Structures are given as structure tokens and as C-alpha cells.
CSV table of C-alpha atoms and ligand atoms in Angstrom, one decimal:
chain,number,residue,atom,x,y,z
A,1,MET,CA,-29.6,50.1,2.5
A,2,LYS,CA,-27.0,52.2,4.2
A,3,THR,CA,-27.7,56.0,4.4
A,4,ILE,CA,-24.8,58.1,3.1
A,5,LEU,CA,-24.4,61.5,4.7
A,6,LEU,CA,-23.6,64.2,2.2
A,7,ASN,CA,-24.1,67.0,4.8
A,8,PRO,CA,-21.0,68.9,6.1
A,9,GLY,CA,-20.6,66.7,9.2
A,10,PRO,CA,-21.2,64.5,11.0
A,11,VAL,CA,-20.0,62.1,8.3
A,12,THR,CA,-20.6,58.5,7.2
A,13,LEU,CA,-18.2,56.5,9.5
A,14,SER,CA,-15.9,53.8,8.4
A,15,THR,CA,-16.3,50.4,10.1
A,16,GLN,CA,-12.9,50.9,11.8
A,17,VAL,CA,-14.0,54.2,13.3
A,18,ARG,CA,-17.4,52.9,14.4
A,19,ASP,CA,-15.9,49.8,16.0
A,20,ALA,CA,-13.5,51.9,17.9
A,21,LEU,CA,-16.4,53.4,19.9
A,22,LEU,CA,-16.8,50.0,21.6
A,23,GLY,CA,-13.3,50.2,23.3
A,24,PRO,CA,-13.0,49.4,27.0
A,25,ASP,CA,-14.5,51.7,29.6
A,26,LEU,CA,-11.8,54.1,30.8
A,27,CYS,CA,-11.5,56.6,33.7
A,28,HIS,CA,-10.2,59.9,32.4
A,29,ARG,CA,-7.8,60.0,35.4
A,30,GLU,CA,-6.0,56.7,34.5
A,31,PRO,CA,-2.8,56.3,32.5
A,32,GLU,CA,-4.6,54.5,29.7
A,33,PHE,CA,-6.6,57.6,29.0
A,34,ALA,CA,-3.5,59.8,29.3
A,35,ALA,CA,-1.8,57.6,26.6
A,36,LEU,CA,-4.8,57.9,24.3
A,37,GLN,CA,-5.0,61.7,24.7
A,38,ASN,CA,-1.2,62.1,24.2
A,39,LYS,CA,-1.3,60.0,21.0
A,40,ILE,CA,-4.2,62.0,19.6
A,41,ARG,CA,-2.5,65.3,20.4
A,42,ARG,CA,0.8,64.2,18.7
A,43,GLN,CA,-1.1,62.9,15.6
A,44,LEU,CA,-3.1,66.2,15.2
A,45,VAL,CA,0.1,68.3,15.2
A,46,ALA,CA,1.6,65.8,12.7
A,47,VAL,CA,-1.3,66.1,10.2
A,48,TYR,CA,0.4,69.2,8.7
A,49,ASP,CA,4.0,68.3,9.9
A,50,ALA,CA,3.9,71.3,12.3
A,51,ASP,CA,6.9,71.5,14.6
A,52,PRO,CA,5.8,70.0,18.0
A,53,ALA,CA,8.3,72.2,19.7
A,54,GLN,CA,6.3,75.2,18.6
A,55,TRP,CA,2.8,73.9,18.2
A,56,ALA,CA,0.4,71.9,20.5
A,57,ALA,CA,-3.0,70.4,20.0
A,58,VAL,CA,-5.5,71.1,22.8
A,59,LEU,CA,-8.5,68.6,22.9
A,60,LEU,CA,-12.0,69.7,24.0
A,61,THR,CA,-15.3,67.9,24.5
A,62,GLY,CA,-17.7,69.8,22.4
A,63,SER,CA,-18.6,70.5,18.7
A,64,GLY,CA,-16.6,72.7,16.3
A,65,THR,CA,-18.1,75.9,17.7
A,66,ALA,CA,-16.7,75.0,21.1
A,67,ALA,CA,-13.2,75.0,19.7
A,68,VAL,CA,-13.7,78.3,17.8
A,69,GLU,CA,-15.2,79.9,20.9
A,70,ALA,CA,-12.3,78.6,23.1
A,71,MET,CA,-9.7,79.9,20.6
A,72,LEU,CA,-11.2,83.4,20.4
A,73,ILE,CA,-11.8,83.9,24.1
A,74,SER,CA,-8.5,82.4,25.2
A,75,LEU,CA,-6.0,83.8,22.7
A,76,VAL,CA,-7.1,87.4,22.4
A,77,PRO,CA,-5.6,89.1,25.5
A,78,ARG,CA,-7.7,91.5,27.6
A,79,SER,CA,-5.6,94.3,26.1
A,80,GLY,CA,-6.1,92.9,22.5
A,81,HIS,CA,-8.3,93.9,19.6
A,82,LEU,CA,-9.8,91.4,17.2
A,83,LEU,CA,-10.6,92.0,13.5
A,84,VAL,CA,-13.3,89.5,12.4
A,85,ILE,CA,-13.5,88.9,8.7
A,86,GLU,CA,-17.0,87.8,7.6
A,87,ASN,CA,-18.1,86.3,4.3
A,88,GLY,CA,-20.6,83.8,5.6
A,89,VAL,CA,-22.4,82.3,8.6
A,90,TYR,CA,-19.3,81.1,10.4
A,91,GLY,CA,-17.5,84.5,10.2
A,92,GLU,CA,-20.6,86.1,11.5
A,93,ARG,CA,-20.7,83.6,14.3
A,94,MET,CA,-17.2,84.6,15.4
A,95,THR,CA,-18.5,88.2,15.7
A,96,ARG,CA,-21.3,87.0,17.9
A,97,ILE,CA,-18.8,85.3,20.2
A,98,ALA,CA,-16.6,88.4,20.4
A,99,THR,CA,-19.7,90.5,21.1
A,100,ASN,CA,-21.1,88.3,23.8
A,101,TYR,CA,-17.8,88.0,25.6
A,102,GLY,CA,-17.1,91.7,25.4
A,103,ILE,CA,-13.9,91.2,23.3
A,104,ALA,CA,-12.9,94.5,21.7
A,105,HIS,CA,-13.4,93.9,18.0
A,106,THR,CA,-13.9,95.4,14.5
A,107,ARG,CA,-15.8,93.6,11.8
A,108,LEU,CA,-15.0,93.5,8.1
A,109,SER,CA,-18.2,92.2,6.4
A,110,HIS,CA,-18.5,90.9,2.9
A,111,ASP,CA,-21.5,89.5,1.0
A,112,TRP,CA,-21.8,85.8,1.5
A,113,LEU,CA,-20.9,85.1,-2.1
A,114,ALA,CA,-17.9,87.5,-2.1
A,115,LYS,CA,-14.2,86.8,-1.9
A,116,ILE,CA,-12.3,88.4,1.0
A,117,ASP,CA,-11.1,91.8,-0.2
A,118,ALA,CA,-7.4,91.6,0.7
A,119,GLY,CA,-6.8,95.3,-0.1
A,120,LYS,CA,-9.5,96.2,2.3
A,121,VAL,CA,-8.1,94.0,5.0
A,122,ALA,CA,-4.6,95.6,4.6
A,123,GLN,CA,-6.2,99.0,4.7
A,124,THR,CA,-8.2,98.1,7.9
A,125,LEU,CA,-5.0,96.9,9.5
A,126,ARG,CA,-3.1,100.1,8.6
A,127,ASP,CA,-6.0,102.3,9.9
A,128,ASN,CA,-6.4,100.4,13.2
A,129,PRO,CA,-3.1,100.0,15.0
A,130,ALA,CA,-5.0,98.6,18.0
A,131,ILE,CA,-5.7,95.3,16.1
A,132,THR,CA,-3.7,92.4,17.6
A,133,HIS,CA,-5.5,89.4,16.0
A,134,VAL,CA,-7.5,88.5,12.9
A,135,ALA,CA,-10.2,85.9,13.0
A,136,VAL,CA,-11.1,84.3,9.7
A,137,VAL,CA,-12.8,81.2,8.3
A,138,HIS,CA,-10.7,79.1,6.0
A,139,HIS,CA,-13.4,77.1,4.2
A,140,GLU,CA,-16.7,79.1,4.6
A,141,THR,CA,-19.1,76.3,4.5
A,142,THR,CA,-22.0,78.7,3.9
A,143,CYS,CA,-21.2,78.7,0.1
A,144,GLY,CA,-18.3,76.3,-0.1
A,145,ARG,CA,-15.7,79.1,-0.6
A,146,LEU,CA,-12.1,78.3,0.2
A,147,ASN,CA,-10.9,81.7,1.5
A,148,GLU,CA,-7.5,82.7,0.1
A,149,LEU,CA,-5.1,83.1,3.1
A,150,SER,CA,-1.7,84.0,1.7
A,151,ALA,CA,-2.2,87.7,1.0
A,152,LEU,CA,-4.1,88.1,4.2
A,153,ALA,CA,-1.3,86.3,6.2
A,154,ASP,CA,1.4,88.5,4.6
A,155,ALA,CA,-0.5,91.6,5.6
A,156,CYS,CA,-0.9,90.3,9.2
A,157,ALA,CA,2.8,89.4,9.4
A,158,ALA,CA,3.7,92.9,8.3
A,159,HIS,CA,1.9,94.3,11.3
A,160,GLY,CA,2.9,91.6,13.8
A,161,ILE,CA,-0.8,90.4,13.9
A,162,GLY,CA,-1.7,86.8,14.7
A,163,ILE,CA,-4.4,84.8,12.7
A,164,LEU,CA,-7.0,82.8,14.5
A,165,LEU,CA,-8.3,80.4,11.9
A,166,ASP,CA,-11.6,78.6,11.9
A,167,GLY,CA,-10.4,75.5,10.1
A,168,VAL,CA,-13.4,73.4,11.2
A,169,SER,CA,-14.3,72.4,7.7
A,170,SER,CA,-10.9,72.3,6.1
A,171,PHE,CA,-8.5,70.7,8.6
A,172,ALA,CA,-7.2,67.4,7.1
A,173,ALA,CA,-8.3,68.2,3.5
A,174,GLU,CA,-7.1,71.6,2.5
A,175,ASP,CA,-3.6,73.3,2.7
A,176,ILE,CA,-3.3,75.2,6.0
A,177,PRO,CA,-0.2,77.4,6.2
A,178,PHE,CA,1.3,76.2,9.5
A,179,GLY,CA,4.7,77.5,8.2
A,180,HIS,CA,3.5,81.1,8.0
A,181,SER,CA,4.6,83.3,11.0
A,182,ALA,CA,1.2,85.0,11.2
A,183,LEU,CA,-0.7,81.8,11.8
A,184,THR,CA,-1.3,81.5,15.6
A,185,ALA,CA,-4.1,79.0,16.0
A,186,VAL,CA,-6.5,76.7,14.1
A,187,ALA,CA,-9.8,75.5,15.5
A,188,ALA,CA,-11.2,72.2,14.1
A,189,THR,CA,-13.3,69.2,14.9
A,190,ALA,CA,-13.2,65.4,14.8
A,191,ASN,CA,-16.3,64.9,12.7
A,192,LYS,CA,-15.6,66.7,9.5
A,193,CYS,CA,-12.6,66.1,7.2
A,194,LEU,CA,-11.0,63.8,9.9
A,195,HIS,CA,-14.0,61.4,9.7
A,196,GLY,CA,-14.3,60.9,13.4
A,197,VAL,CA,-17.4,61.1,15.6
A,198,PRO,CA,-19.1,64.3,16.8
A,199,GLY,CA,-18.1,65.3,20.4
A,200,THR,CA,-14.5,66.1,20.2
A,201,SER,CA,-13.0,69.3,18.9
A,202,PHE,CA,-9.6,70.8,19.2
A,203,VAL,CA,-7.3,73.8,18.7
A,204,VAL,CA,-3.8,73.5,17.3
A,205,ALA,CA,-2.0,76.6,18.5
A,206,ARG,CA,1.4,78.0,19.0
A,207,ARG,CA,2.7,77.1,22.4
A,208,ALA,CA,3.8,80.8,22.9
A,209,ALA,CA,0.2,81.9,22.5
A,210,LEU,CA,-1.1,79.2,24.8
A,211,GLU,CA,1.5,80.1,27.4
A,212,CYS,CA,0.5,83.8,27.5
A,213,ASP,CA,-2.4,83.5,30.0
A,214,SER,CA,-3.8,87.0,30.1
A,215,THR,CA,-7.4,86.5,29.0
A,216,LEU,CA,-9.4,85.2,32.0
A,217,ARG,CA,-12.6,84.6,30.1
A,218,GLY,CA,-14.6,81.4,30.4
A,219,VAL,CA,-14.0,78.4,32.5
A,220,TYR,CA,-15.1,75.3,30.5
A,221,LEU,CA,-13.7,76.9,27.3
A,222,ASP,CA,-10.4,78.2,28.8
A,223,LEU,CA,-7.8,76.7,26.4
A,224,THR,CA,-5.0,77.6,28.7
A,225,SER,CA,-6.2,75.3,31.5
A,226,TYR,CA,-6.7,72.4,29.0
A,227,TYR,CA,-3.2,73.1,27.7
A,228,VAL,CA,-1.5,73.1,31.1
A,229,ASN,CA,-3.4,70.0,32.2
A,230,GLN,CA,-2.8,68.1,28.9
A,231,GLU,CA,0.9,68.9,28.9
A,232,ARG,CA,0.9,66.9,32.2
A,233,SER,CA,-1.1,64.1,30.6
A,234,GLY,CA,-4.2,65.3,32.5
A,235,THR,CA,-7.5,67.0,31.8
A,236,PRO,CA,-9.4,69.7,33.7
A,237,PHE,CA,-12.8,68.1,33.0
A,238,THR,CA,-14.3,64.8,31.9
A,239,GLN,CA,-13.6,64.1,28.3
A,240,SER,CA,-15.7,62.1,25.9
A,241,VAL,CA,-13.6,59.0,26.1
A,242,GLN,CA,-15.5,57.0,23.4
A,243,THR,CA,-15.2,59.8,20.8
A,244,PHE,CA,-11.5,60.0,21.6
A,245,TYR,CA,-11.2,56.3,20.7
A,246,ALA,CA,-13.0,57.1,17.4
A,247,LEU,CA,-10.8,60.1,16.7
A,248,SER,CA,-7.7,58.0,17.3
A,249,ALA,CA,-8.9,55.4,14.8
A,250,ALA,CA,-9.8,58.1,12.3
A,251,LEU,CA,-6.3,59.7,12.6
A,252,ASP,CA,-4.7,56.2,12.1
A,253,GLU,CA,-6.9,55.8,9.0
A,254,LEU,CA,-5.9,59.2,7.6
A,255,ALA,CA,-2.2,58.4,8.1
A,256,ALA,CA,-2.6,55.0,6.5
A,257,GLU,CA,-4.3,56.6,3.5
A,258,GLY,CA,-1.4,59.0,2.9
A,259,GLY,CA,-2.5,62.1,4.9
A,260,TRP,CA,-4.3,65.3,4.1
A,261,ARG,CA,-3.1,65.5,0.5
A,262,THR,CA,-4.5,62.1,-0.4
A,263,ARG,CA,-7.8,63.1,1.3
A,264,ARG,CA,-7.9,66.2,-0.8
A,265,ALA,CA,-7.3,64.2,-3.9
A,266,SER,CA,-10.1,61.8,-3.1
A,267,TYR,CA,-12.5,64.7,-2.3
A,268,ARG,CA,-11.6,66.3,-5.6
A,269,GLN,CA,-12.3,63.1,-7.5
A,270,ARG,CA,-15.7,62.7,-5.8
A,271,LEU,CA,-16.5,66.4,-6.5
A,272,GLY,CA,-15.5,66.0,-10.2
A,273,ARG,CA,-17.9,63.1,-10.6
A,274,ILE,CA,-20.8,64.9,-8.8
A,275,ARG,CA,-20.2,68.2,-10.6
A,276,ASN,CA,-20.2,66.4,-14.0
A,277,ALA,CA,-23.3,64.5,-13.2
A,278,LEU,CA,-25.1,67.6,-12.2
A,279,ARG,CA,-23.8,69.7,-15.1
A,280,ALA,CA,-25.2,67.1,-17.5
A,281,LEU,CA,-28.6,67.7,-15.9
A,282,GLY,CA,-28.2,71.5,-16.4
A,283,ILE,CA,-27.3,72.3,-12.8
A,284,ASP,CA,-24.4,74.6,-12.1
A,285,GLY,CA,-22.1,75.2,-9.2
A,286,LEU,CA,-22.7,78.3,-7.0
A,287,LEU,CA,-19.1,79.5,-7.2
A,288,PRO,CA,-16.4,79.1,-9.9
A,289,GLU,CA,-14.5,75.8,-9.4
A,290,GLU,CA,-11.2,77.5,-8.6
A,291,GLU,CA,-12.8,79.4,-5.7
A,292,SER,CA,-14.4,76.4,-4.1
A,293,SER,CA,-13.1,74.0,-1.5
A,294,CYS,CA,-12.8,70.3,-2.3
A,295,VAL,CA,-14.9,69.6,0.8
A,296,LEU,CA,-18.3,70.9,-0.1
A,297,HIS,CA,-20.0,72.4,-3.1
A,298,GLY,CA,-23.1,74.6,-3.4
A,299,PHE,CA,-25.3,74.0,-6.4
A,300,ASN,CA,-28.2,76.2,-7.7
A,301,LEU,CA,-31.5,74.4,-7.4
A,302,PRO,CA,-33.1,73.7,-10.8
A,303,THR,CA,-36.1,75.9,-11.5
A,304,GLY,CA,-39.3,74.2,-10.5
A,305,THR,CA,-37.7,71.9,-7.9
A,306,THR,CA,-37.7,73.0,-4.2
A,307,TYR,CA,-35.0,72.0,-1.8
A,308,ALA,CA,-37.5,69.9,0.2
A,309,GLU,CA,-38.5,67.9,-2.9
A,310,LEU,CA,-34.9,67.2,-3.8
A,311,HIS,CA,-33.9,66.4,-0.3
A,312,ASP,CA,-36.8,64.0,0.3
A,313,ALA,CA,-36.3,62.2,-3.0
A,314,LEU,CA,-32.6,61.7,-2.4
A,315,LYS,CA,-33.2,60.6,1.2
A,316,ALA,CA,-35.6,58.0,0.0
A,317,ARG,CA,-32.7,56.6,-2.1
A,318,GLY,CA,-30.3,56.7,0.8
A,319,PHE,CA,-28.5,60.1,0.6
A,320,VAL,CA,-28.8,63.1,2.9
A,321,ILE,CA,-27.9,66.4,1.3
A,322,TYR,CA,-27.8,69.8,3.0
A,323,ALA,CA,-29.9,73.0,2.6
A,324,GLY,CA,-28.6,76.5,2.1
A,325,GLN,CA,-28.6,78.8,5.2
A,326,SER,CA,-31.1,81.6,5.7
A,327,LYS,CA,-31.1,83.8,2.5
A,328,LEU,CA,-29.7,80.9,0.4
A,329,ALA,CA,-32.3,78.3,1.6
A,330,GLU,CA,-34.6,78.8,-1.4
A,331,GLN,CA,-31.8,79.1,-3.9
A,332,ILE,CA,-29.2,76.3,-3.3
A,333,PHE,CA,-28.4,72.9,-2.1
A,334,ARG,CA,-25.1,71.7,-0.8
A,335,ILE,CA,-23.2,68.4,-1.2
A,336,SER,CA,-20.3,67.5,1.0
A,337,MET,CA,-17.5,65.0,0.0
A,338,MET,CA,-16.5,64.0,3.5
A,339,GLY,CA,-16.7,60.5,5.1
A,340,ASP,CA,-16.5,56.9,4.1
A,341,ILE,CA,-18.0,57.1,0.6
A,342,THR,CA,-17.2,54.4,-1.9
A,343,GLU,CA,-17.2,54.2,-5.7
A,344,ALA,CA,-20.4,52.1,-5.5
A,345,ASP,CA,-22.0,54.9,-3.4
A,346,LEU,CA,-21.1,57.5,-6.0
A,347,ASN,CA,-22.5,55.3,-8.8
A,348,ARG,CA,-25.7,55.0,-6.9
A,349,LEU,CA,-25.8,58.8,-6.2
A,350,GLU,CA,-25.4,59.5,-9.9
A,351,THR,CA,-28.2,57.2,-10.8
A,352,ALA,CA,-30.4,58.8,-8.1
A,353,LEU,CA,-29.7,62.3,-9.3
A,354,ARG,CA,-30.5,61.3,-12.9
A,355,ASP,CA,-33.7,59.6,-11.8
A,356,ILE,CA,-34.9,62.5,-9.8
A,357,LEU,CA,-33.8,65.4,-12.0
A,358,ALA,CA,-33.7,64.3,-15.6
B,1,PLP,C1,-19.3,73.0,10.9
B,1,PLP,C2,-18.6,74.3,11.1
B,1,PLP,C3,-18.4,74.9,12.4
B,1,PLP,C4,-18.9,74.3,13.7
B,1,PLP,O1,-20.1,73.7,13.7
B,1,PLP,P1,-20.5,72.7,14.9
B,1,PLP,O2,-21.9,72.5,14.5
B,1,PLP,O3,-20.4,73.5,16.1
B,1,PLP,O4,-19.6,71.6,14.8
B,1,PLP,C5,-17.6,76.1,12.5
B,1,PLP,N1,-17.1,76.6,11.4
B,1,PLP,C6,-17.3,76.1,10.1
B,1,PLP,C7,-16.6,76.8,9.0
B,1,PLP,C8,-18.0,74.9,10.0
B,1,PLP,O5,-18.2,74.4,8.7
């Protein structure tokens, strides 16, 4: 029996992506690697039809957090000031990054279950003319909330402020406003909605931001040096060649399926089935449907069932779900829609949920 991962990355791989890992050995200083890297960089920019004259993808070896950290430390200039918007674990992680690197910043905290208060953001931007960049999470995986970006982006544009977006759990499945002038960069990873293998992450950023090298923080996570090297088909450090193969195959698969919109439709279809099955068992979603991403849903644990009991019973039937984080650990469980999941898998999941919870 194949185990299906319903945690928010890494995901269940398709055969095509898994087989790609067995490609030929490559030296990262050879033209074959350069061609692979160039292809992936082009395909990442093309996922949202961003203009390649203005946008570039920078590839890193590391998990999603490496890309977020690289984005923040490389794109906020020494003279800049960052506003970090928090409404979950990943927003709070960006504050930790800013704190540890000594990046001048202001936090705007919300409760984990709350929407971003766009009025408060606009007020904070008016009150703090020093702010040059806003860091925000698109899909806050903590609760499954898809943060609304349009009002926020308009407020940023009005002040000439750039948005640094943690799109780690939304890239390739939710709408990312690459056409908005305030969007400066998006950090993401191979092994969430792109269905690749963990080990490669990336930042898609405006070339103008990447070319403004005034940060001088970090060495391994200095995006500018990756950008300069990758523009010349090189790399400053050894990359994870095999996970590049897998990402390349995953991007081909995404394009063949019809792109991010098709992926969103398929996640929504999976989510609808799982939500209906759980609702029939008396289990509600944590957030209203219209505020949730298509990628992951939080559900309230039924009274009398602990997370560990539900997790272990599902795992014995071939499904791995995910716990809530810290204060939500006792209250919720999370199910992610990412990866190579078939109708047959969903049928089996519905049966398993009924067997365990009815
Ligand atoms: C998964 C995730 C990350 C990064 O996690 P890694 O374990 O470093 O890959 C960052 N932000 C969000 C919103 C995420 O969901």
C-alpha cells in the first residue's frame, strides 16, 4: 500500500518526478547543468506569465525557509526598513529573520485566526515613512488562510513600497499578482504546490531589485550573487543536481496539466470532497471557506478524539495528516491537497475517515 502524504510538503511524488531523480550524474560547472538551470529559471517565471525582461527566478539549494531568508536579507537595503505582517507561524518566522540579521523592522501582529487588517496596514505605512518594504505571507499555512493581497498591494503602491511575499505554500496553485507594481519578490519551494522534491527553493524577483546590491548580509543566502552567476549560466555554490532534475520534470508536468489554474481547480475539487466527507461526520473547517486557500484546510478535532489517535489511525490506513502548530496542536488537524493524489486515493481516504470517525 502506497502512503499518501496529506501534510503541507513534501508531497506524494508522481512517477515521472520520482524517475527524474535517476538522471545522469552531472558536474554543476558543465554546460548540461547550465542548460537544466536555465530551463528551470525560464519555466518558473513563465508559471505566472511574468515578463522575463522584468522578472528573474533565482534558484537555491535549501528548503522554503532558505528562500524566504535569502529574499529578506538580500532585498531590504541597509538603509531600508521592513514592515512584517504576522498572522501565523510563517509571518512570525520572518520577524525572527529580521531580528537575527539586525534588519530595521516594525511588526504588525494579528491573532493566528485573524484576517490581515488592511486599514491598520495603511495606517502603519502612513505613520512610518521610513518603511521601504513589506513582508507578508500569502497562504498562511498555520491555519490555511489565504491572505488577501489587493488592498495591501494598493496601499504599498501608494507609498512606493515593495512587497516581499512568502509564497512558499501558494506558488503554482493560487493567484499571485505579478502584474501589480508593488510586488517585488516571491519566495517559494520545489516541494509544495509544484510537486517537486525537497531541496530546491527559489525567489522570483524583479531584476531591478536584484540588481540593487546594497545589502551585504549573508554569503550562502546572498541572492544577488546567485542572480549574477545564474545570469551567466553559472552558480556560486554546488546545487542539488538531482532535485533540479525533479523540479524540471515537475514544471513540465504542471505545464502539461494546464498550469496553475488547473492545479487550483484540482485542489478545489479534492478539498470539496474532503470537506463534504468531514462535514457529514460533524467536523467543521477552522475558517470560512471563502477565506481559506485551496492548498490546505484546518479542521476542528472532534470532541473525544485526540490528534494522535486520528493521525495514527489514518497512518495505519496509508494517509499522513498534519498537526496544528503550538497553541492549535490540541484543537485542530490539517489536510493538504498537494501532490500526486488520485480519485482512488480520495475514495480510500473517505472510507478511512468514515471508518475512524463515524
Ligand atoms: C512550508 C512553508 C515555509 C517553509 O518551510 P520549509 O520547511 O523551510 O520548507 C515557509 N512559509 C510557508 C507559508 C510555508 O507553508
